[in-house]
Each structure stands twice: as structure tokens, then as C-alpha cells.
């Protein structure tokens, strides 16, 4: 396996780099992490570990509660359970290695391990975008076409929408993974991040071709634009429908079903935009690393909290299941 990759990198080296012959093949990367301060590393280790444990148990508990509560067997909670699963996976792709980085002086990651991290974060990150867009469409149908809800959001339609989300994730993951393997690394191998993010890897690559950097940017940008457009259009129609309602109770009920979802959308797309869409000159790499911490680590923890605290049906289902268990 290594022999084939070595020959492949040599071929790319001949195509992409000047022929001075003074380069070495990089077989692994060193993640520089968030900070070198030993005291701050210990503090961050404790905080990130607690966040990760809350993320795993909180989202896992959400999945279990939705699966055992018959009152939550609806399209909205079907997608919410998959969002919880994706949040666990997205956080797991990054956080355990990030925690190790706080404990060791030099956190290294193999070439293939780095490629897997690039592909997996792109996969689950894209699925999260699609799920948030699908949940916006679900709210649009529920509020704007309530009489047709059972038809437009049937089990078959929900499964089809979910398949689209996972196909979109595969498309995004493939674009990032292939582009990563097309990059040529000849040193240095220090990645200025706490995980193998694609942009810092491009900065240390020696590739002369711009194709490996353009393709994933186009794929990720297309997904963000498409999902944001779907969300904006859905909520424009929702807002128009709410404004046409005559009763105050109808306004409150409609807004209450959308508040949690809007909060999750704002947090996720806001930090993703900050980390990847904003120009490099606008913010420092340290600020963008903090934004990456939010959408990879913090937001997966916040999602079950947001949907639980702002959702009376989930709180009611939780009370019923607790009462059933203890009685």
C-alpha cells in the first residue's frame, strides 16, 4: 500500500513541482492544536472532554427517547434523531483526537488517518446541512399545508429525503478525499489546526495545480448555497403564512415550533460561514480555529439541549417515559 502511494506521489511530484529534487515525501502530519500553554491545555482538556461526553450521551438519549416514544414517531422527530446521530459522528471524527492533543507534546497523524478525517468531517458536515434544510421544509409543509402534511411527508418521502442527504454527504466527502490524495506534500508537515482540515493542508502542500483546491470548494460551496436557499425559501413562506393568521395563539404555536430549528440553523451556518466562507485576510487562523471548535465540538452538544428545552412534545415524552419507568 505504501509502495503504491509512494510511486503515485512521485508521479505527482514530477507533474506539479520544479525539478530541483530537494524534496522529501511526507508520510504523516503533526497537528499543532489550539495552544502551547501547558496550563491552558489542561483546562481545555477538561472542558472539551466534558463537552464530548455530554454530546454523546445527550444525542444518544435523544435517539432512544424518539425511538421508544410513540408520540414522537413523526417526520420532524425522525429527522431530529438522524441529526442527533450525525452530531455524534461529526464530534467523534474530531474531538477524541483533539483531546489526545492536549495530553501529548507532539500529536502526529498518519497520511491515511488524516485523509480519513478530511473525508469523514466533510461527509457528516454536509449531511448536517441537508438535514437542517429538510427540517426547514418539514416545518414549511406542517405550517403552510397542514392538510396535506401526511401525504407530502409520508414515510416514503422521508426516506427519500434522507437518502438525498446521505448521497450529498458522499459527494462532498469524495470531492475532499480525492482532492486530498491529489495534493503533494514535501514538507513541512505541521498542520496549524487541531484536526486535519482541508484549508491548512492546502497551505503546507507543494502542489502546483489548483484543481485539488477548487473542486472541494465548489462542492462544499454548492451544498451550502443549495441548503441555505432551501431554508430561506421555506421560512419566507412560513413567515407569510404566520402573518396571515388571525389568532395570537396560532402565531405563538407556529413560532414555537420553528424557534429551536432557527437557533440550530443560525449557530451552525453562522460558524461554518465564519470558518470557511469569510476571506482569509478578514480573520486570523486562531479565530477560525475557534469557529471550528464551535461547529465541530460545541454545536453537536447544544443541539439536543436546544430541541429539548424549546420543545414541549419532547419534554412531555420525557416525563411520560420517566413516570412509566418508575411506576
mmCIF file of C-alpha atoms in Angstrom:
data_model
loop_
_atom_site.group_PDB
_atom_site.id
_atom_site.type_symbol
_atom_site.label_atom_id
_atom_site.label_comp_id
_atom_site.label_asym_id
_atom_site.label_seq_id
_atom_site.Cartn_x
_atom_site.Cartn_y
_atom_site.Cartn_z
ATOM 1 C CA UNK A 1 0.000 0.000 0.000
ATOM 2 C CA UNK A 2 2.756 2.426 0.956
ATOM 3 C CA UNK A 3 4.774 1.457 -2.137
ATOM 4 C CA UNK A 4 1.859 2.314 -4.450
ATOM 5 C CA UNK A 5 1.217 5.628 -2.699
ATOM 6 C CA UNK A 6 4.929 6.461 -2.850
ATOM 7 C CA UNK A 7 5.004 5.911 -6.616
ATOM 8 C CA UNK A 8 1.796 7.926 -7.021
ATOM 9 C CA UNK A 9 3.215 10.854 -5.048
ATOM 10 C CA UNK A 10 6.443 10.681 -7.045
ATOM 11 C CA UNK A 11 4.396 10.960 -10.249
ATOM 12 C CA UNK A 12 2.501 13.964 -8.901
ATOM 13 C CA UNK A 13 5.786 15.439 -7.761
ATOM 14 C CA UNK A 14 7.164 15.281 -11.314
ATOM 15 C CA UNK A 15 3.998 16.919 -12.676
ATOM 16 C CA UNK A 16 3.477 19.626 -10.060
ATOM 17 C CA UNK A 17 6.856 20.687 -8.676
ATOM 18 C CA UNK A 18 10.004 22.224 -10.128
ATOM 19 C CA UNK A 19 12.667 19.689 -10.847
ATOM 20 C CA UNK A 20 15.173 20.614 -8.160
ATOM 21 C CA UNK A 21 14.966 17.180 -6.491
ATOM 22 C CA UNK A 22 15.420 18.589 -2.958
ATOM 23 C CA UNK A 23 12.044 17.470 -1.522
ATOM 24 C CA UNK A 24 11.024 14.628 0.793
ATOM 25 C CA UNK A 25 7.777 12.660 0.813
ATOM 26 C CA UNK A 26 5.550 13.442 3.811
ATOM 27 C CA UNK A 27 4.037 10.284 5.313
ATOM 28 C CA UNK A 28 2.360 11.888 8.333
ATOM 29 C CA UNK A 29 1.305 15.186 9.845
ATOM 30 C CA UNK A 30 1.768 16.946 13.185
ATOM 31 C CA UNK A 31 -1.329 18.722 14.489
ATOM 32 C CA UNK A 32 -0.264 21.945 16.186
ATOM 33 C CA UNK A 33 -3.528 22.181 18.148
ATOM 34 C CA UNK A 34 -5.101 25.184 19.837
ATOM 35 C CA UNK A 35 -2.401 26.312 22.253
ATOM 36 C CA UNK A 36 1.074 25.579 23.628
ATOM 37 C CA UNK A 37 0.319 26.898 27.115
ATOM 38 C CA UNK A 38 0.511 23.832 29.460
ATOM 39 C CA UNK A 39 -1.995 25.226 31.984
ATOM 40 C CA UNK A 40 -4.480 26.200 29.289
ATOM 41 C CA UNK A 41 -4.084 22.759 27.711
ATOM 42 C CA UNK A 42 -5.156 21.077 30.957
ATOM 43 C CA UNK A 43 -8.152 23.414 31.308
ATOM 44 C CA UNK A 44 -9.194 22.847 27.692
ATOM 45 C CA UNK A 45 -8.728 19.087 28.089
ATOM 46 C CA UNK A 46 -11.245 19.016 30.956
ATOM 47 C CA UNK A 47 -13.721 21.313 29.176
ATOM 48 C CA UNK A 48 -13.582 19.514 25.802
ATOM 49 C CA UNK A 49 -13.809 16.084 27.458
ATOM 50 C CA UNK A 50 -16.941 17.157 29.369
ATOM 51 C CA UNK A 51 -18.450 18.636 26.194
ATOM 52 C CA UNK A 52 -17.787 15.415 24.282
ATOM 53 C CA UNK A 53 -19.356 13.229 26.975
ATOM 54 C CA UNK A 54 -22.436 15.482 27.096
ATOM 55 C CA UNK A 55 -22.602 15.389 23.273
ATOM 56 C CA UNK A 56 -22.525 11.594 23.079
ATOM 57 C CA UNK A 57 -24.916 10.925 25.957
ATOM 58 C CA UNK A 58 -27.264 13.835 25.101
ATOM 59 C CA UNK A 59 -27.669 12.888 21.446
ATOM 60 C CA UNK A 60 -27.803 9.166 22.201
ATOM 61 C CA UNK A 61 -30.530 9.855 24.774
ATOM 62 C CA UNK A 62 -32.439 11.888 22.155
ATOM 63 C CA UNK A 63 -32.302 8.963 19.706
ATOM 64 C CA UNK A 64 -33.500 6.498 22.361
ATOM 65 C CA UNK A 65 -36.319 8.784 23.541
ATOM 66 C CA UNK A 66 -37.609 9.314 19.983
ATOM 67 C CA UNK A 67 -37.458 5.585 19.211
ATOM 68 C CA UNK A 68 -39.369 4.437 22.336
ATOM 69 C CA UNK A 69 -41.967 7.249 22.500
ATOM 70 C CA UNK A 70 -44.868 6.650 20.128
ATOM 71 C CA UNK A 71 -45.854 10.324 20.458
ATOM 72 C CA UNK A 72 -42.582 11.290 18.741
ATOM 73 C CA UNK A 73 -42.994 8.982 15.735
ATOM 74 C CA UNK A 74 -43.430 11.809 13.228
ATOM 75 C CA UNK A 75 -41.254 13.118 10.351
ATOM 76 C CA UNK A 76 -39.924 16.029 12.422
ATOM 77 C CA UNK A 77 -38.519 13.725 15.107
ATOM 78 C CA UNK A 78 -37.433 11.136 12.556
ATOM 79 C CA UNK A 79 -35.086 13.746 11.076
ATOM 80 C CA UNK A 80 -34.140 15.002 14.540
ATOM 81 C CA UNK A 81 -32.979 11.500 15.521
ATOM 82 C CA UNK A 82 -30.774 11.368 12.425
ATOM 83 C CA UNK A 83 -29.451 14.845 13.228
ATOM 84 C CA UNK A 84 -28.514 13.554 16.693
ATOM 85 C CA UNK A 85 -26.725 10.560 15.105
ATOM 86 C CA UNK A 86 -24.820 12.826 12.717
ATOM 87 C CA UNK A 87 -23.849 15.132 15.598
ATOM 88 C CA UNK A 88 -22.351 12.185 17.489
ATOM 89 C CA UNK A 89 -20.387 11.089 14.413
ATOM 90 C CA UNK A 90 -19.230 14.619 13.497
ATOM 91 C CA UNK A 91 -17.964 15.246 17.014
ATOM 92 C CA UNK A 92 -16.322 11.802 17.208
ATOM 93 C CA UNK A 93 -14.403 12.434 13.976
ATOM 94 C CA UNK A 94 -12.579 15.353 15.618
ATOM 95 C CA UNK A 95 -12.922 15.517 19.403
ATOM 96 C CA UNK A 96 -11.132 12.326 20.640
ATOM 97 C CA UNK A 97 -8.007 13.203 18.661
ATOM 98 C CA UNK A 98 -8.309 16.798 19.863
ATOM 99 C CA UNK A 99 -8.410 15.581 23.487
ATOM 100 C CA UNK A 100 -5.279 13.486 22.892
ATOM 101 C CA UNK A 101 -3.583 16.591 21.507
ATOM 102 C CA UNK A 102 -3.899 18.267 24.922
ATOM 103 C CA UNK A 103 -2.135 15.341 26.637
ATOM 104 C CA UNK A 104 0.854 14.747 24.350
ATOM 105 C CA UNK A 105 3.633 17.102 23.400
ATOM 106 C CA UNK A 106 3.554 16.118 19.747
ATOM 107 C CA UNK A 107 0.312 14.844 18.244
ATOM 108 C CA UNK A 108 1.007 13.092 14.950
ATOM 109 C CA UNK A 109 -1.454 11.632 12.480
ATOM 110 C CA UNK A 110 -0.658 9.314 9.597
ATOM 111 C CA UNK A 111 -1.237 10.267 5.983
ATOM 112 C CA UNK A 112 -4.182 7.871 5.641
ATOM 113 C CA UNK A 113 -5.548 8.843 9.052
ATOM 114 C CA UNK A 114 -5.518 12.479 8.008
ATOM 115 C CA UNK A 115 -7.275 11.624 4.744
ATOM 116 C CA UNK A 116 -9.953 9.702 6.632
ATOM 117 C CA UNK A 117 -10.513 12.672 8.946
ATOM 118 C CA UNK A 118 -10.834 15.052 5.999
ATOM 119 C CA UNK A 119 -13.367 12.776 4.306
ATOM 120 C CA UNK A 120 -15.412 11.943 7.403
ATOM 121 C CA UNK A 121 -15.804 15.558 8.565
ATOM 122 C CA UNK A 122 -16.829 16.555 5.031
ATOM 123 C CA UNK A 123 -19.319 13.669 4.943
ATOM 124 C CA UNK A 124 -21.103 14.357 8.225
ATOM 125 C CA UNK A 125 -20.825 18.137 7.889
ATOM 126 C CA UNK A 126 -22.651 18.039 4.551
ATOM 127 C CA UNK A 127 -25.336 15.683 5.909
ATOM 128 C CA UNK A 128 -25.951 18.135 8.762
ATOM 129 C CA UNK A 129 -26.527 20.933 6.210
ATOM 130 C CA UNK A 130 -29.004 18.788 4.274
ATOM 131 C CA UNK A 131 -30.844 17.661 7.420
ATOM 132 C CA UNK A 132 -31.277 21.253 8.612
ATOM 133 C CA UNK A 133 -32.679 22.143 5.163
ATOM 134 C CA UNK A 134 -35.008 19.106 5.182
ATOM 135 C CA UNK A 135 -36.263 20.013 8.654
ATOM 136 C CA UNK A 136 -36.998 23.529 7.393
ATOM 137 C CA UNK A 137 -39.012 22.025 4.534
ATOM 138 C CA UNK A 138 -40.828 19.826 7.058
ATOM 139 C CA UNK A 139 -41.825 22.914 9.076
ATOM 140 C CA UNK A 140 -42.922 24.619 5.838
ATOM 141 C CA UNK A 141 -45.272 21.752 4.955
ATOM 142 C CA UNK A 142 -46.604 21.480 8.528
ATOM 143 C CA UNK A 143 -47.437 25.193 8.791
ATOM 144 C CA UNK A 144 -48.308 26.144 5.208
ATOM 145 C CA UNK A 145 -50.030 22.901 4.076
ATOM 146 C CA UNK A 146 -51.199 21.148 7.256
ATOM 147 C CA UNK A 147 -53.999 19.234 5.486
ATOM 148 C CA UNK A 148 -51.527 17.703 3.029
ATOM 149 C CA UNK A 149 -48.813 17.048 5.633
ATOM 150 C CA UNK A 150 -49.373 13.295 5.924
ATOM 151 C CA UNK A 151 -49.169 12.949 2.130
ATOM 152 C CA UNK A 152 -46.247 15.275 1.422
ATOM 153 C CA UNK A 153 -44.234 13.957 4.378
ATOM 154 C CA UNK A 154 -45.093 10.274 4.142
ATOM 155 C CA UNK A 155 -42.639 7.598 5.273
ATOM 156 C CA UNK A 156 -41.539 7.027 1.690
ATOM 157 C CA UNK A 157 -40.873 10.741 1.136
ATOM 158 C CA UNK A 158 -38.929 10.996 4.415
ATOM 159 C CA UNK A 159 -36.706 8.077 3.451
ATOM 160 C CA UNK A 160 -36.114 9.580 0.003
ATOM 161 C CA UNK A 161 -35.133 12.931 1.539
ATOM 162 C CA UNK A 162 -32.790 11.145 3.934
ATOM 163 C CA UNK A 163 -31.182 9.254 1.038
ATOM 164 C CA UNK A 164 -30.603 12.578 -0.744
ATOM 165 C CA UNK A 165 -28.873 13.911 2.395
ATOM 166 C CA UNK A 166 -26.532 10.921 2.611
ATOM 167 C CA UNK A 167 -25.796 11.000 -1.128
ATOM 168 C CA UNK A 168 -24.932 14.697 -0.772
ATOM 169 C CA UNK A 169 -22.616 13.787 2.089
ATOM 170 C CA UNK A 170 -20.920 11.108 -0.028
ATOM 171 C CA UNK A 171 -20.477 13.570 -2.898
ATOM 172 C CA UNK A 172 -18.871 16.142 -0.590
ATOM 173 C CA UNK A 173 -16.695 13.535 1.115
ATOM 174 C CA UNK A 174 -15.445 12.118 -2.190
ATOM 175 C CA UNK A 175 -14.521 15.564 -3.503
ATOM 176 C CA UNK A 176 -12.488 16.340 -0.376
ATOM 177 C CA UNK A 177 -10.886 12.889 -0.084
ATOM 178 C CA UNK A 178 -9.839 12.672 -3.739
ATOM 179 C CA UNK A 179 -8.531 16.244 -3.666
ATOM 180 C CA UNK A 180 -6.527 15.465 -0.518
ATOM 181 C CA UNK A 181 -4.853 12.489 -2.212
ATOM 182 C CA UNK A 182 -4.064 14.659 -5.243
ATOM 183 C CA UNK A 183 -2.166 17.150 -3.093
ATOM 184 C CA UNK A 184 1.602 16.705 -2.936
ATOM 185 C CA UNK A 185 3.273 17.180 0.468
ATOM 186 C CA UNK A 186 7.033 17.666 0.570
ATOM 187 C CA UNK A 187 7.416 19.309 3.992
ATOM 188 C CA UNK A 188 6.952 20.892 6.440
ATOM 189 C CA UNK A 189 4.267 18.630 7.873
ATOM 190 C CA UNK A 190 2.941 20.795 10.748
ATOM 191 C CA UNK A 191 -0.818 21.468 10.331
ATOM 192 C CA UNK A 192 -1.903 24.682 12.044
ATOM 193 C CA UNK A 193 -5.143 23.208 13.367
ATOM 194 C CA UNK A 194 -6.496 20.725 15.927
ATOM 195 C CA UNK A 195 -7.665 18.332 13.194
ATOM 196 C CA UNK A 196 -6.887 17.633 9.548
ATOM 197 C CA UNK A 197 -8.897 20.421 7.988
ATOM 198 C CA UNK A 198 -8.527 20.833 4.237
ATOM 199 C CA UNK A 199 -7.556 24.536 4.127
ATOM 200 C CA UNK A 200 -4.493 24.248 6.441
ATOM 201 C CA UNK A 201 -3.396 21.178 4.481
ATOM 202 C CA UNK A 202 -3.513 23.154 1.233
ATOM 203 C CA UNK A 203 -1.301 25.813 2.848
ATOM 204 C CA UNK A 204 1.506 23.309 3.504
ATOM 205 C CA UNK A 205 1.188 21.407 0.217
ATOM 206 C CA UNK A 206 3.684 21.772 -2.616
ATOM 207 C CA UNK A 207 1.198 21.149 -5.431
ATOM 208 C CA UNK A 208 1.426 23.458 -8.402
ATOM 209 C CA UNK A 209 -2.060 22.598 -9.693
ATOM 210 C CA UNK A 210 -5.080 24.482 -8.319
ATOM 211 C CA UNK A 211 -7.600 21.781 -9.309
ATOM 212 C CA UNK A 212 -7.393 19.866 -5.975
ATOM 213 C CA UNK A 213 -8.294 23.072 -4.112
ATOM 214 C CA UNK A 214 -11.050 24.279 -6.441
ATOM 215 C CA UNK A 215 -13.075 21.040 -6.599
ATOM 216 C CA UNK A 216 -13.829 20.669 -2.850
ATOM 217 C CA UNK A 217 -14.503 24.400 -2.537
ATOM 218 C CA UNK A 218 -17.040 24.154 -5.356
ATOM 219 C CA UNK A 219 -18.673 21.033 -3.858
ATOM 220 C CA UNK A 220 -18.944 22.441 -0.333
ATOM 221 C CA UNK A 221 -19.994 25.871 -1.609
ATOM 222 C CA UNK A 222 -22.726 24.335 -3.777
ATOM 223 C CA UNK A 223 -24.109 22.366 -0.828
ATOM 224 C CA UNK A 224 -24.117 25.417 1.449
ATOM 225 C CA UNK A 225 -25.782 27.627 -1.182
ATOM 226 C CA UNK A 226 -28.408 24.984 -2.031
ATOM 227 C CA UNK A 227 -29.310 24.193 1.587
ATOM 228 C CA UNK A 228 -29.340 27.841 2.700
ATOM 229 C CA UNK A 229 -31.556 28.710 -0.286
ATOM 230 C CA UNK A 230 -33.975 25.916 0.642
ATOM 231 C CA UNK A 231 -34.048 27.115 4.266
ATOM 232 C CA UNK A 232 -34.587 30.774 3.352
ATOM 233 C CA UNK A 233 -37.387 29.993 0.875
ATOM 234 C CA UNK A 234 -39.096 27.682 3.387
ATOM 235 C CA UNK A 235 -39.033 30.287 6.136
ATOM 236 C CA UNK A 236 -40.198 33.083 3.843
ATOM 237 C CA UNK A 237 -43.339 31.064 3.094
ATOM 238 C CA UNK A 238 -43.667 30.179 6.794
ATOM 239 C CA UNK A 239 -43.448 33.857 7.771
ATOM 240 C CA UNK A 240 -46.040 34.855 5.156
ATOM 241 C CA UNK A 241 -48.400 32.124 6.399
ATOM 242 C CA UNK A 242 -47.930 33.143 10.051
ATOM 243 C CA UNK A 243 -48.629 36.804 9.284
ATOM 244 C CA UNK A 244 -51.889 35.789 7.618
ATOM 245 C CA UNK A 245 -53.057 34.003 10.773
ATOM 246 C CA UNK A 246 -55.689 35.926 12.698
ATOM 247 C CA UNK A 247 -55.268 34.338 16.143
ATOM 248 C CA UNK A 248 -52.439 35.184 18.545
ATOM 249 C CA UNK A 249 -52.414 31.575 19.706
ATOM 250 C CA UNK A 250 -51.762 30.433 16.126
ATOM 251 C CA UNK A 251 -48.853 32.875 15.860
ATOM 252 C CA UNK A 252 -47.319 31.607 19.094
ATOM 253 C CA UNK A 253 -47.731 27.932 18.231
ATOM 254 C CA UNK A 254 -46.218 28.376 14.771
ATOM 255 C CA UNK A 255 -43.276 30.398 16.042
ATOM 256 C CA UNK A 256 -42.634 27.977 18.923
ATOM 257 C CA UNK A 257 -42.259 25.037 16.508
ATOM 258 C CA UNK A 258 -39.646 26.966 14.498
ATOM 259 C CA UNK A 259 -37.604 28.669 17.233
ATOM 260 C CA UNK A 260 -35.411 25.685 18.113
ATOM 261 C CA UNK A 261 -34.714 24.894 14.461
ATOM 262 C CA UNK A 262 -33.891 28.520 13.638
ATOM 263 C CA UNK A 263 -31.485 28.627 16.582
ATOM 264 C CA UNK A 264 -29.697 25.475 15.377
ATOM 265 C CA UNK A 265 -29.510 26.834 11.807
ATOM 266 C CA UNK A 266 -28.093 30.191 12.922
ATOM 267 C CA UNK A 267 -25.425 28.594 15.097
ATOM 268 C CA UNK A 268 -24.299 26.004 12.550
ATOM 269 C CA UNK A 269 -24.314 28.013 9.335
ATOM 270 C CA UNK A 270 -23.011 31.104 11.145
ATOM 271 C CA UNK A 271 -19.868 29.337 12.376
ATOM 272 C CA UNK A 272 -19.357 27.434 9.098
ATOM 273 C CA UNK A 273 -19.551 30.716 7.177
ATOM 274 C CA UNK A 274 -17.111 32.331 9.591
ATOM 275 C CA UNK A 275 -14.622 29.454 9.261
ATOM 276 C CA UNK A 276 -14.781 28.791 5.510
ATOM 277 C CA UNK A 277 -16.612 31.479 3.550
ATOM 278 C CA UNK A 278 -15.143 34.670 5.023
ATOM 279 C CA UNK A 279 -11.919 35.894 3.317
ATOM 280 C CA UNK A 280 -8.650 34.753 4.887
ATOM 281 C CA UNK A 281 -7.486 38.334 5.430
ATOM 282 C CA UNK A 282 -10.578 39.201 7.486
ATOM 283 C CA UNK A 283 -9.869 36.914 10.446
ATOM 284 C CA UNK A 284 -6.766 35.206 11.829
ATOM 285 C CA UNK A 285 -6.212 31.450 11.726
ATOM 286 C CA UNK A 286 -6.682 31.304 15.514
ATOM 287 C CA UNK A 287 -10.126 32.920 15.233
ATOM 288 C CA UNK A 288 -11.124 30.441 12.544
ATOM 289 C CA UNK A 289 -9.905 27.582 14.730
ATOM 290 C CA UNK A 290 -12.218 28.813 17.483
ATOM 291 C CA UNK A 291 -15.094 28.840 14.965
ATOM 292 C CA UNK A 292 -14.176 25.255 14.011
ATOM 293 C CA UNK A 293 -14.356 24.270 17.682
ATOM 294 C CA UNK A 294 -17.909 25.613 17.781
ATOM 295 C CA UNK A 295 -19.325 23.777 14.768
ATOM 296 C CA UNK A 296 -17.389 20.532 15.291
ATOM 297 C CA UNK A 297 -17.483 20.273 19.086
ATOM 298 C CA UNK A 298 -19.848 22.718 20.794
ATOM 299 C CA UNK A 299 -22.866 22.778 18.431
ATOM 300 C CA UNK A 300 -23.292 18.947 18.424
ATOM 301 C CA UNK A 301 -23.625 19.263 22.212
ATOM 302 C CA UNK A 302 -26.062 22.197 22.015
ATOM 303 C CA UNK A 303 -28.496 20.652 19.509
ATOM 304 C CA UNK A 304 -30.178 18.185 21.930
ATOM 305 C CA UNK A 305 -30.322 20.937 24.569
ATOM 306 C CA UNK A 306 -31.901 23.408 22.132
ATOM 307 C CA UNK A 307 -34.509 20.960 20.856
ATOM 308 C CA UNK A 308 -35.326 19.650 24.341
ATOM 309 C CA UNK A 309 -35.722 22.980 26.126
ATOM 310 C CA UNK A 310 -37.751 24.580 23.328
ATOM 311 C CA UNK A 311 -39.955 21.577 22.554
ATOM 312 C CA UNK A 312 -42.967 20.745 24.717
ATOM 313 C CA UNK A 313 -43.536 17.392 22.983
ATOM 314 C CA UNK A 314 -40.042 16.144 23.854
ATOM 315 C CA UNK A 315 -40.383 17.362 27.447
ATOM 316 C CA UNK A 316 -43.802 15.710 27.673
ATOM 317 C CA UNK A 317 -42.487 12.437 26.225
ATOM 318 C CA UNK A 318 -39.588 12.510 28.681
ATOM 319 C CA UNK A 319 -41.959 12.985 31.631
ATOM 320 C CA UNK A 320 -44.185 10.117 30.445
ATOM 321 C CA UNK A 321 -41.271 7.726 29.988
ATOM 322 C CA UNK A 322 -39.777 8.611 33.380
ATOM 323 C CA UNK A 323 -43.173 8.166 35.005
ATOM 324 C CA UNK A 324 -43.681 4.831 33.220
ATOM 325 C CA UNK A 325 -40.247 3.550 34.305
ATOM 326 C CA UNK A 326 -40.653 4.463 37.987
ATOM 327 C CA UNK A 327 -44.267 3.407 38.245
#
